[in-house]
Amino acid sequence: MRPVYMITGGITKFTKANPEKDFRLMVKEAFDYALADVPGLGREDIDGSVCSYFSDHFTRQLKAGAMVQDYLGLCPKPSRRVEGGGATGGLGFQSAWEAVASGRMECCLAMGFETMSRVNTWKGNEFIALASDTNFDYPVGGFYTGYYAMMVRRHMHEFGTTVEQMAKVAVKNHANALHNPYAQSPARLSVGDVRSSPMVSTPLTILDCCQMSDGAAVAILASEETVKRLGVRPVRVSGLGCGTDAMRMADRPHGKVPLLPHEDEADYAQLKYPGVHSFRGGRSAAAQAYAMAGIRNPAQDLDFVELHDAYTSSEIQTYEDLGLCRYGEGGAFVDAGAPFLANLDYGLDFSGMERFARIPVNPSGGLLACGHPVGATGLMQAVFAFWQLQGSIQKHLGDGTLQLPEPRRGLIHSHAGTGTYITVSILEAE
Amino acid sequence: MNKNAKLPETEEGTVLFNVDPIMLKYHYEIDYLHSYAQDSPFFAGLAQKKLLGSHCPACETTYATPRSHCMDCGGATHWTELPQCGRVHTFTTCHFGGEAFLKETPFTLILVEFDGAETLFLSRLLGADPDEVRIGMEVQARFVRNSKFLATDVYFVPA
Ligand SMILES: [Zn+2]
């Protein structure tokens, strides 16, 4: 395999409903933005594409990817659809990486979208719930927030995680998004606001959950020769991993924790893993990506993380899977302020930072504040990570507040189901 | 050949949801023939007030949610009757849900753990207020009298 670089990206503004544009036009907008950002890059340079979108139910249009391919003027070049629930965008990104790494393509477009506004919110929740076992899970609960609520209830039981710690994640991500014009729901919130918002599934309130969204995002990946020819400032994709787990969370084992290089078996002597409190697929994906990128201690070796915070609770659970802190420390990690941006005032008091390394998580605002147009989400993370590493946040967001000082290495994390498919990709400034 | 050919038109209208852009509203419904296939004995068991799990003789693993082949070794499992008493492993009360379940809210979901089974079982808990439910609480299976051959034919109540 050869080195692969991300050379540009684009996104549409994520919004609750965008009936003015269909999925083809939204992807086209993101694609044209990405092309315009690299002088000398044109459609003729794109050897093929991967199209990521989750549910045919939302558009009632099968083979929608073929329509995007022709709308962008990319026929008769190769294309395929990639689908894997919430991780669809992350899987699409990795599929485009494979096309370039293998030498099959010099330059591959990963393009993703979802238009979720075409049905009402509760029908949308039903469609999403169909991504759970339809014999045993869907007919009983039929609601993903309910599944995540059960997972975090167990996390609270095992580790003492609190609803206030979860609420602080919502405060953080919505406040970060105040500086991101692409975000759907930027807001200045307090812990009280989150807890007093309508209860969805105990203990998760509506502000603990991400929103459905219409949106598109693209990432263009290329070989070293293409990078040199175009003279762009590239970001190298230095590590990839993908993990899985049983579709039904009831089937998850209660065994041993697979350790990351900086962890010790004694840390988890009493812990039955993953149970329903942790995401084994996320740990597996991270371990593969870290090994490939040469990361020994993630909280120190990474400068930021864009992770799949469909729920405040799953952001806390994911800190632990990624090894930013130990299993059970996710809540304390939040209380310490470790995942918060140093230059923003969140209206919160932090304590206990001596235990952790600061590593901003979801500086973009994440899914909680940006929205979650499923097939676009994992690519949206790639675009924000790319702009961070290029140092071009000011240029693309029109506001430099979220720009980290000279970040070298970032992680993007895309997550499906109750942890059934999870991707981790590492991006590095060159 | 008929130069005056006309498409026959009907009086049925179209529901316009919006005019700029034009948005139509229409209903979509379909009948499925969903087969439980190899999981069928579980649903037949519910009708006989039995809770069936799967046992892998090679791994000595008992799955509380059935699967006809073992997740660890890939070998065929056999059906085994689970105890009808278990404990709450985790829980939530849903105040919203997918559209099909909205009319049933609020409802309480639990994952049940059983002695002798390595994995869990998703079900609903009745007879306990949301603030009365605890992890570790003992629960007892109940079965509907008129089986619908759905996973909701079984539910749990406080033991
Ligand atoms: Zn076995």
Coordinates of C-alpha atoms and ligand atoms in Angstrom, one line a residue:
Chain A
M1 CA 0.0 0.0 0.0
R2 CA 1.1 3.5 -0.7
P3 CA 0.6 6.8 1.2
V4 CA -2.8 8.4 0.8
Y5 CA -3.5 12.1 1.3
M6 CA -6.7 14.1 1.8
I7 CA -6.3 17.1 -0.6
T8 CA -9.6 19.0 -0.1
G9 CA -13.1 18.8 1.2
G10 CA -16.5 20.6 1.3
I11 CA -19.7 20.6 3.2
T12 CA -23.1 22.1 2.9
K13 CA -24.7 23.8 5.9
F14 CA -26.4 21.2 7.9
T15 CA -30.0 22.1 8.5
K16 CA -33.2 20.5 9.8
A17 CA -34.9 20.7 6.4
N18 CA -33.6 21.8 3.0
P19 CA -36.4 21.2 0.5
E20 CA -34.9 23.7 -1.9
K21 CA -32.2 21.2 -2.8
D22 CA -32.3 17.5 -3.3
F23 CA -29.4 15.2 -2.4
R24 CA -27.8 15.6 -5.8
L25 CA -27.6 19.3 -5.6
M26 CA -26.3 19.3 -2.0
V27 CA -23.5 16.9 -2.9
K28 CA -22.7 19.0 -6.0
E29 CA -22.4 22.1 -3.8
A30 CA -20.0 20.4 -1.4
F31 CA -18.1 19.0 -4.4
D32 CA -17.8 22.3 -6.2
Y33 CA -16.6 23.9 -3.0
A34 CA -13.9 21.2 -2.6
L35 CA -12.8 21.6 -6.2
A36 CA -12.7 25.4 -6.0
D37 CA -10.4 25.2 -2.9
V38 CA -7.6 23.6 -5.0
P39 CA -6.6 25.6 -8.1
G40 CA -5.8 23.2 -10.9
L41 CA -8.1 20.4 -9.5
G42 CA -10.9 19.6 -11.9
R43 CA -13.4 16.8 -12.5
E44 CA -11.0 15.3 -14.9
D45 CA -8.6 14.6 -12.1
I46 CA -11.2 12.4 -10.2
D47 CA -10.8 8.8 -11.1
G48 CA -13.9 7.6 -9.4
S49 CA -16.1 7.9 -6.3
V50 CA -17.5 6.3 -3.3
C51 CA -21.0 7.4 -2.3
S52 CA -22.1 7.1 1.3
Y53 CA -25.7 7.3 2.4
F54 CA -27.6 5.4 5.0
S55 CA -31.2 4.8 4.4
D56 CA -33.2 4.4 1.1
H57 CA -36.3 5.0 3.2
F58 CA -35.5 8.6 3.8
T59 CA -35.6 9.5 0.1
R60 CA -37.6 6.6 -1.3
Q61 CA -35.1 6.5 -4.1
L62 CA -33.0 3.4 -4.6
K63 CA -29.6 3.7 -6.2
A64 CA -29.5 7.4 -5.3
G65 CA -25.7 7.2 -5.6
A66 CA -25.9 6.6 -9.3
M67 CA -27.9 9.8 -9.6
V68 CA -25.3 11.8 -7.7
Q69 CA -22.6 10.3 -9.9
D70 CA -24.3 11.5 -13.1
Y71 CA -25.3 14.9 -11.6
L72 CA -21.6 15.6 -10.8
G73 CA -20.6 14.7 -14.4
L74 CA -18.5 11.7 -13.3
C75 CA -20.1 9.0 -15.6
P76 CA -18.7 6.6 -16.8
K77 CA -16.0 6.5 -14.1
P78 CA -16.2 3.9 -11.4
S79 CA -18.4 4.4 -8.3
R80 CA -20.0 2.4 -5.6
R81 CA -22.3 2.9 -2.6
V82 CA -21.0 2.2 0.9
E83 CA -23.6 1.8 3.7
G84 CA -23.1 1.0 7.4
G85 CA -25.6 2.9 9.5
G86 CA -24.2 5.8 11.4
A87 CA -20.7 4.8 10.4
T88 CA -21.6 5.2 6.7
G89 CA -19.5 8.3 6.2
G90 CA -16.4 6.9 8.0
L91 CA -16.7 3.7 6.0
G92 CA -16.9 5.7 2.8
F93 CA -13.8 7.6 3.7
Q94 CA -11.9 4.4 4.3
S95 CA -13.2 2.9 1.1
A96 CA -11.9 5.9 -0.8
W97 CA -8.5 5.5 1.0
E98 CA -8.4 1.9 -0.2
A99 CA -9.0 2.9 -3.8
V100 CA -6.0 5.1 -3.7
A101 CA -3.8 3.0 -1.4
S102 CA -4.2 0.0 -3.6
G103 CA -3.2 2.0 -6.7
R104 CA -6.6 1.4 -8.3
M105 CA -7.2 5.2 -8.4
E106 CA -4.9 8.2 -8.2
C107 CA -7.7 10.4 -6.9
C108 CA -10.9 9.3 -5.4
L109 CA -14.0 11.3 -4.3
A110 CA -15.8 10.3 -1.1
M111 CA -19.2 11.9 -1.2
G112 CA -22.0 11.5 1.4
F113 CA -25.4 12.8 2.1
E114 CA -28.7 12.3 3.9
T115 CA -32.0 14.1 3.5
M116 CA -33.9 13.1 6.6
S117 CA -36.5 15.9 6.5
R118 CA -38.7 14.1 4.0
V119 CA -40.5 12.2 6.8
N120 CA -41.5 13.5 10.2
T121 CA -39.1 13.1 13.2
W122 CA -40.9 10.1 14.7
K123 CA -41.1 8.2 11.4
G124 CA -37.4 9.0 11.0
N125 CA -36.8 7.5 14.4
E126 CA -38.7 4.4 13.3
F127 CA -36.5 4.1 10.1
I128 CA -33.4 4.4 12.2
A129 CA -34.7 1.8 14.6
L130 CA -35.1 -0.6 11.7
A131 CA -31.3 -0.7 11.9
S132 CA -31.8 -3.0 15.0
D133 CA -32.8 -6.6 14.9
T134 CA -36.3 -6.7 13.6
N135 CA -37.1 -10.1 15.3
F136 CA -36.1 -9.3 18.8
D137 CA -35.3 -5.6 19.3
Y138 CA -37.3 -3.4 17.0
P139 CA -40.7 -4.7 18.0
V140 CA -40.0 -4.3 21.7
G141 CA -38.5 -0.8 21.8
G142 CA -38.0 0.4 18.3
F143 CA -36.0 3.5 19.5
Y144 CA -32.3 4.1 19.4
T145 CA -32.4 6.7 22.2
G146 CA -33.9 4.0 24.4
Y147 CA -31.0 1.6 23.5
Y148 CA -28.4 4.3 24.3
A149 CA -30.3 5.2 27.5
M150 CA -29.9 1.6 28.7
M151 CA -26.2 1.6 27.8
V152 CA -25.5 4.7 29.7
R153 CA -27.6 3.6 32.7
R154 CA -25.2 0.7 32.9
H155 CA -22.2 3.0 32.5
M156 CA -23.5 5.1 35.4
H157 CA -24.0 1.9 37.5
E158 CA -20.5 0.6 36.7
F159 CA -18.5 3.8 37.0
G160 CA -20.6 6.4 38.8
T161 CA -21.0 8.6 35.7
T162 CA -23.6 11.4 36.2
V163 CA -26.2 13.1 34.1
E164 CA -24.5 16.4 34.9
Q165 CA -21.2 15.1 33.3
M166 CA -23.2 14.2 30.3
A167 CA -24.9 17.6 30.2
K168 CA -21.5 19.3 30.1
V169 CA -20.7 17.5 26.8
A170 CA -23.8 19.1 25.4
V171 CA -22.7 22.5 26.8
K172 CA -19.3 22.0 25.2
N173 CA -20.4 20.9 21.7
H174 CA -23.1 23.5 21.3
A175 CA -20.8 26.3 22.5
N176 CA -18.0 25.2 20.1
A177 CA -20.6 25.3 17.3
L178 CA -21.3 29.0 17.9
H179 CA -18.1 29.5 15.8
N180 CA -19.1 27.1 13.1
P181 CA -21.5 28.5 10.5
Y182 CA -22.0 25.0 9.0
A183 CA -23.6 23.8 12.3
Q184 CA -27.3 23.2 12.6
S185 CA -27.9 24.1 16.3
P186 CA -25.2 26.2 17.9
A187 CA -26.2 27.4 21.4
R188 CA -25.0 28.7 24.7
L189 CA -26.4 26.2 27.2
S190 CA -26.1 25.5 30.9
V191 CA -26.2 22.1 32.6
G192 CA -29.6 23.2 33.9
D193 CA -30.8 23.8 30.4
V194 CA -29.9 20.3 29.3
R195 CA -31.4 18.6 32.3
S196 CA -34.7 20.6 32.1
S197 CA -35.2 20.0 28.4
P198 CA -37.8 17.4 27.5
M199 CA -37.0 13.8 28.7
V200 CA -36.7 11.4 25.7
S201 CA -35.6 8.2 27.4
T202 CA -34.5 8.3 31.0
P203 CA -31.8 9.7 31.7
L204 CA -31.4 11.2 28.2
T205 CA -33.1 14.5 27.5
I206 CA -33.6 16.0 24.0
L207 CA -30.4 18.1 24.5
D208 CA -28.4 14.8 25.2
C209 CA -29.3 13.7 21.6
C210 CA -28.2 14.8 18.2
Q211 CA -30.8 16.0 15.7
M212 CA -31.9 14.7 12.2
S213 CA -30.5 16.8 9.4
D214 CA -30.3 17.4 5.7
G215 CA -26.7 17.8 4.4
A216 CA -23.9 16.6 2.3
A217 CA -20.1 16.4 2.6
V218 CA -17.2 15.3 0.4
A219 CA -13.6 14.5 0.9
I220 CA -11.1 14.0 -1.9
L221 CA -8.2 11.6 -1.4
A222 CA -5.2 11.3 -3.6
S223 CA -1.8 9.7 -4.2
E224 CA 1.5 11.4 -3.6
E225 CA 2.1 12.1 -7.3
T226 CA -1.3 13.8 -7.5
V227 CA -0.4 15.9 -4.5
K228 CA 2.9 17.0 -6.1
R229 CA 1.3 17.7 -9.4
L230 CA -1.4 19.9 -7.9
G231 CA 1.0 21.6 -5.4
V232 CA -1.6 21.4 -2.6
R233 CA -0.9 21.4 1.2
P234 CA -2.0 17.8 1.9
V235 CA -3.0 16.0 5.0
R236 CA -1.8 12.4 5.2
V237 CA -4.2 9.6 6.3
S238 CA -1.7 7.8 8.5
G239 CA -3.9 5.2 10.3
L240 CA -7.2 3.4 9.8
G241 CA -9.1 0.9 11.9
C242 CA -12.6 -0.6 11.8
G243 CA -14.3 -2.6 14.5
T244 CA -17.6 -4.4 14.9
D245 CA -19.9 -5.8 17.5
A246 CA -23.1 -7.9 17.7
M247 CA -26.2 -6.2 16.3
R248 CA -28.2 -6.9 19.4
M249 CA -26.5 -5.3 22.5
A250 CA -28.1 -8.1 24.5
D251 CA -25.6 -10.5 22.8
R252 CA -22.4 -8.5 23.9
P253 CA -19.9 -10.6 25.9
H254 CA -18.8 -9.8 29.4
G255 CA -15.0 -10.6 29.1
K256 CA -11.7 -8.9 29.2
V257 CA -10.7 -5.4 28.0
P258 CA -8.4 -5.5 24.9
L259 CA -5.6 -3.2 26.1
L260 CA -4.1 -0.2 24.3
P261 CA -0.3 0.2 24.6
H262 CA -0.4 2.7 27.5
E263 CA -2.8 0.6 29.6
D264 CA -2.3 -2.2 32.1
E265 CA -4.4 -5.3 32.8
A266 CA -4.5 -4.3 36.5
D267 CA -6.5 -1.2 35.5
Y268 CA -9.4 -3.4 34.7
A269 CA -9.2 -6.4 37.0
Q270 CA -12.9 -6.1 38.0
L271 CA -14.4 -4.9 34.7
K272 CA -16.6 -7.2 32.6
Y273 CA -16.2 -6.0 29.1
P274 CA -17.7 -4.6 26.9
G275 CA -21.1 -5.5 28.4
V276 CA -23.5 -2.8 27.3
H277 CA -21.5 0.0 28.9
S278 CA -18.7 0.2 26.3
F279 CA -18.1 -0.1 22.6
R280 CA -15.7 -3.0 21.8
G281 CA -15.8 -2.1 18.1
G282 CA -14.5 1.4 19.0
R283 CA -11.7 0.0 21.0
S284 CA -10.8 -2.4 18.2
A285 CA -10.9 0.3 15.5
A286 CA -8.7 2.6 17.7
A287 CA -6.1 -0.2 18.4
Q288 CA -5.7 -0.9 14.6
A289 CA -5.4 2.8 13.7
Y290 CA -3.0 3.5 16.5
A291 CA -0.8 0.6 15.6
M292 CA -0.7 1.8 11.9
A293 CA 0.0 5.4 12.8
G294 CA 2.5 4.6 15.6
I295 CA 0.5 6.1 18.4
R296 CA 1.4 4.9 21.8
N297 CA -0.5 7.2 24.1
P298 CA -3.5 8.7 22.3
A299 CA -4.2 11.7 24.6
Q300 CA -0.6 12.8 24.2
D301 CA 0.0 11.8 20.6
L302 CA -3.2 13.3 19.2
D303 CA -4.0 17.1 19.1
F304 CA -7.7 16.8 18.7
V305 CA -10.6 14.3 18.1
E306 CA -13.8 14.6 16.1
L307 CA -15.9 11.7 17.4
H308 CA -19.4 10.4 16.8
D309 CA -21.4 12.1 19.6
A310 CA -24.9 11.0 18.6
Y311 CA -25.5 11.2 22.4
T312 CA -23.7 13.0 25.2
S313 CA -23.4 9.6 26.8
S314 CA -21.8 8.0 23.8
E315 CA -19.2 10.8 23.7
I316 CA -18.2 9.9 27.2
Q317 CA -18.2 6.2 26.5
T318 CA -16.0 6.8 23.4
Y319 CA -13.3 8.8 25.3
E320 CA -12.7 5.5 27.1
D321 CA -12.8 3.3 24.0
L322 CA -10.3 5.6 22.3
G323 CA -8.0 5.5 25.4
L324 CA -8.2 9.3 26.0
C325 CA -8.8 8.3 29.6
R326 CA -9.2 4.9 31.2
Y327 CA -12.5 3.0 31.3
G328 CA -14.6 4.5 34.0
E329 CA -12.9 7.9 33.9
G330 CA -15.0 9.5 31.1
G331 CA -17.1 11.5 33.5
A332 CA -14.1 12.8 35.5
F333 CA -12.4 13.6 32.1
V334 CA -15.3 16.0 31.4
D335 CA -15.3 17.5 34.9
A336 CA -11.6 18.2 34.5
G337 CA -12.3 20.1 31.3
A338 CA -9.9 17.9 29.3
P339 CA -12.0 17.7 26.1
F340 CA -12.9 21.4 26.1
L341 CA -11.2 24.1 24.0
A342 CA -8.8 26.2 26.1
N343 CA -9.8 29.5 24.5
L344 CA -13.6 29.4 25.0
D345 CA -15.6 30.3 28.1
Y346 CA -18.2 27.6 28.7
G347 CA -19.6 29.0 32.0
L348 CA -18.4 25.9 33.8
D349 CA -15.9 25.3 36.6
F350 CA -13.4 22.5 36.0
S351 CA -11.4 20.4 38.5
G352 CA -9.2 17.4 38.4
M353 CA -7.1 18.2 35.3
E354 CA -3.9 16.9 36.9
R355 CA -5.1 13.4 36.0
F356 CA -5.5 14.0 32.3
A357 CA -4.0 15.5 29.2
R358 CA -6.0 18.2 27.5
I359 CA -7.3 17.0 24.1
P360 CA -10.1 19.0 22.5
V361 CA -12.9 16.7 21.4
N362 CA -15.4 17.8 18.8
P363 CA -14.1 21.4 18.3
S364 CA -16.5 21.6 15.4
G365 CA -19.5 21.0 17.6
G366 CA -19.8 17.4 16.7
L367 CA -23.1 15.7 15.8
L368 CA -24.8 17.2 18.9
A369 CA -24.5 20.7 17.5
C370 CA -23.7 20.2 13.8
G371 CA -26.5 17.7 13.1
H372 CA -26.3 14.2 11.8
P373 CA -27.3 13.7 8.2
V374 CA -26.1 10.2 8.5
G375 CA -24.2 9.5 5.3
A376 CA -22.5 12.9 5.4
T377 CA -21.5 12.9 9.0
G378 CA -18.3 10.9 8.9
L379 CA -17.1 13.0 5.9
M380 CA -18.1 16.2 7.7
Q381 CA -15.7 15.1 10.5
A382 CA -12.9 14.5 7.8
V383 CA -13.5 18.0 6.4
F384 CA -13.3 19.7 9.8
A385 CA -10.2 17.7 10.7
F386 CA -8.6 18.5 7.4
W387 CA -9.2 22.2 7.8
Q388 CA -7.8 22.1 11.4
L389 CA -4.6 20.4 10.2
Q390 CA -4.2 22.7 7.2
G391 CA -4.7 25.6 9.6
S392 CA -7.5 27.0 7.4
I393 CA -10.4 27.1 9.8
Q394 CA -10.5 30.9 9.6
K395 CA -10.7 30.8 5.8
H396 CA -13.4 28.2 5.6
L397 CA -15.5 29.1 8.7
G398 CA -15.0 32.8 8.5
D399 CA -14.1 32.7 12.2
G400 CA -10.7 31.4 13.5
T401 CA -11.9 30.8 17.1
L402 CA -11.9 27.0 16.7
Q403 CA -8.5 26.8 15.0
L404 CA -6.1 24.9 17.3
P405 CA -2.5 26.2 17.4
E406 CA -0.5 24.1 14.9
P407 CA -2.2 20.8 15.3
R408 CA -0.1 17.9 14.0
R409 CA -2.4 14.9 14.3
G410 CA -6.2 14.4 14.6
L411 CA -8.6 11.5 14.9
I412 CA -12.0 11.0 13.3
H413 CA -14.4 8.4 14.6
S414 CA -17.6 7.2 12.9
H415 CA -20.0 4.9 14.7
A416 CA -23.1 2.8 13.8
G417 CA -25.9 1.2 15.6
T418 CA -25.2 0.5 19.3
G419 CA -21.6 0.1 18.2
T420 CA -22.0 -2.4 15.4
Y421 CA -19.6 -0.8 12.9
I422 CA -17.0 1.8 14.1
T423 CA -14.2 3.4 12.1
V424 CA -11.2 5.3 13.4
S425 CA -9.0 7.3 11.0
I426 CA -5.9 9.3 11.8
L427 CA -5.0 12.4 9.8
E428 CA -1.6 14.1 10.0
A429 CA -0.4 17.5 8.8
E430 CA 2.6 17.1 6.4
Chain B
M1 CA -52.4 6.5 -35.9
N2 CA -54.4 9.1 -34.0
K3 CA -53.0 12.6 -33.8
N4 CA -55.7 13.5 -31.2
A5 CA -54.8 10.7 -28.7
K6 CA -55.5 11.9 -25.2
L7 CA -54.5 10.4 -21.8
P8 CA -57.6 9.6 -19.9
E9 CA -57.6 11.8 -16.7
T10 CA -59.2 11.2 -13.3
E11 CA -60.7 13.4 -10.7
E12 CA -58.1 12.4 -8.1
G13 CA -56.1 15.3 -6.8
T14 CA -52.5 15.6 -5.5
V15 CA -51.8 16.7 -2.0
L16 CA -49.5 19.7 -2.3
F17 CA -47.5 20.2 0.9
N18 CA -45.7 23.3 -0.4
V19 CA -45.6 25.2 -3.7
D20 CA -42.0 26.7 -3.8
P21 CA -40.4 24.3 -4.0
I22 CA -43.2 22.0 -5.0
M23 CA -43.6 19.3 -2.4
L24 CA -46.1 16.5 -2.7
K25 CA -47.4 14.5 0.3
Y26 CA -48.3 10.9 -0.3
H27 CA -48.9 7.8 1.8
Y28 CA -46.7 4.7 1.5
E29 CA -47.6 1.3 2.9
I30 CA -46.7 -2.2 2.2
D31 CA -47.5 -5.8 3.4
Y32 CA -44.4 -7.8 4.2
L33 CA -44.1 -11.6 4.5
H34 CA -41.6 -11.5 7.4
S35 CA -40.2 -15.0 8.2
Y36 CA -38.7 -15.8 11.6
A37 CA -37.1 -18.7 9.8
Q38 CA -34.6 -20.4 12.2
D39 CA -35.8 -18.2 15.1
S40 CA -39.4 -19.5 14.7
P41 CA -39.3 -22.0 17.7
F42 CA -38.7 -19.1 20.0
F43 CA -42.0 -17.4 19.0
A44 CA -43.8 -20.7 19.1
G45 CA -42.4 -21.1 22.6
L46 CA -43.9 -17.8 23.7
A47 CA -47.3 -19.0 22.7
Q48 CA -46.7 -21.9 25.1
K49 CA -45.5 -19.6 27.8
K50 CA -41.9 -20.7 27.5
L51 CA -38.9 -18.6 27.2
L52 CA -36.4 -20.3 24.9
G53 CA -32.7 -19.5 24.6
S54 CA -29.9 -21.2 22.8
H55 CA -27.1 -23.4 24.2
C56 CA -23.8 -24.2 22.5
P57 CA -22.7 -27.6 23.7
A58 CA -19.1 -27.1 22.6
C59 CA -18.6 -23.7 24.3
E60 CA -21.1 -24.4 27.1
T61 CA -22.5 -20.9 26.4
T62 CA -26.2 -20.1 26.9
Y63 CA -27.6 -17.3 24.9
A64 CA -30.6 -15.6 26.5
T65 CA -31.6 -14.1 23.1
P66 CA -31.6 -17.1 20.8
R67 CA -29.3 -17.7 17.8
S68 CA -29.2 -21.0 16.0
H69 CA -25.4 -20.9 15.6
C70 CA -22.8 -20.0 18.2
M71 CA -21.1 -16.6 18.0
D72 CA -17.8 -18.1 19.3
C73 CA -17.4 -21.4 17.6
G74 CA -19.9 -21.2 14.7
G75 CA -21.4 -24.6 15.7
A76 CA -25.1 -25.3 15.8
T77 CA -26.8 -24.5 19.1
H78 CA -29.8 -26.3 20.6
W79 CA -32.9 -24.8 22.2
T80 CA -33.0 -24.6 25.9
E81 CA -35.7 -23.3 28.2
L82 CA -34.6 -20.2 30.3
P83 CA -35.7 -19.6 33.8
Q84 CA -38.7 -17.2 34.0
C85 CA -37.2 -15.2 36.8
G86 CA -34.3 -12.8 36.2
R87 CA -32.8 -9.5 37.2
V88 CA -32.8 -6.1 35.6
H89 CA -29.3 -5.5 34.0
T90 CA -30.2 -2.0 32.8
F91 CA -33.3 0.0 32.1
T92 CA -34.9 3.1 30.6
T93 CA -38.3 4.7 30.4
C94 CA -39.1 5.9 26.9
H95 CA -41.2 9.1 26.7
F96 CA -40.9 9.2 22.9
G97 CA -40.3 6.5 20.3
G98 CA -40.5 5.5 16.7
E99 CA -43.8 6.5 15.2
A100 CA -45.2 3.0 15.4
F101 CA -44.6 3.0 19.2
L102 CA -45.5 6.6 20.1
K103 CA -49.0 5.6 21.2
E104 CA -47.5 3.2 23.7
T105 CA -45.3 5.7 25.5
P106 CA -44.2 6.0 28.2
F107 CA -42.9 2.4 28.4
T108 CA -40.0 0.9 30.3
L109 CA -37.4 -1.2 28.5
I110 CA -35.1 -3.6 30.4
L111 CA -32.3 -5.9 29.6
V112 CA -32.8 -9.0 31.6
E113 CA -30.0 -11.2 33.0
F114 CA -30.7 -14.8 33.9
D115 CA -28.8 -17.2 36.1
G116 CA -27.0 -19.7 33.9
A117 CA -27.1 -17.5 30.7
E118 CA -24.1 -15.5 29.5
T119 CA -26.1 -13.0 27.4
L120 CA -29.2 -10.8 28.0
F121 CA -32.7 -10.4 26.8
L122 CA -34.5 -7.2 25.8
S123 CA -38.1 -6.8 27.1
R124 CA -40.6 -4.4 28.6
L125 CA -41.2 -4.0 32.3
L126 CA -44.7 -3.4 33.5
G127 CA -46.0 -2.8 37.0
A128 CA -43.2 -0.5 38.2
D129 CA -43.1 3.3 38.1
P130 CA -40.0 4.7 36.3
D131 CA -38.4 5.8 39.6
E132 CA -39.0 2.4 41.2
V133 CA -36.9 0.4 38.7
R134 CA -33.4 -0.5 39.9
I135 CA -30.5 -2.4 38.4
G136 CA -30.4 -5.9 40.0
M137 CA -34.2 -5.8 40.7
E138 CA -35.8 -9.3 40.4
V139 CA -38.3 -9.6 37.6
Q140 CA -40.7 -12.3 36.5
A141 CA -41.8 -13.2 33.0
R142 CA -45.5 -12.9 32.0
F143 CA -47.0 -13.9 28.7
V144 CA -49.9 -12.5 26.8
R145 CA -52.9 -14.8 26.5
N146 CA -53.6 -14.2 22.8
S147 CA -50.2 -14.7 21.3
K148 CA -49.3 -12.3 18.4
F149 CA -46.1 -14.1 17.7
L150 CA -44.1 -11.0 18.5
A151 CA -41.2 -10.5 20.9
T152 CA -43.7 -8.5 23.0
D153 CA -45.7 -11.7 23.7
V154 CA -43.4 -11.9 26.8
Y155 CA -42.9 -9.0 29.2
F156 CA -41.7 -8.8 32.8
V157 CA -43.2 -7.6 36.1
P158 CA -41.5 -7.1 39.5
A159 CA -41.0 -10.5 41.1
Ligands
ZN1 ZN -19.8 -22.4 20.6

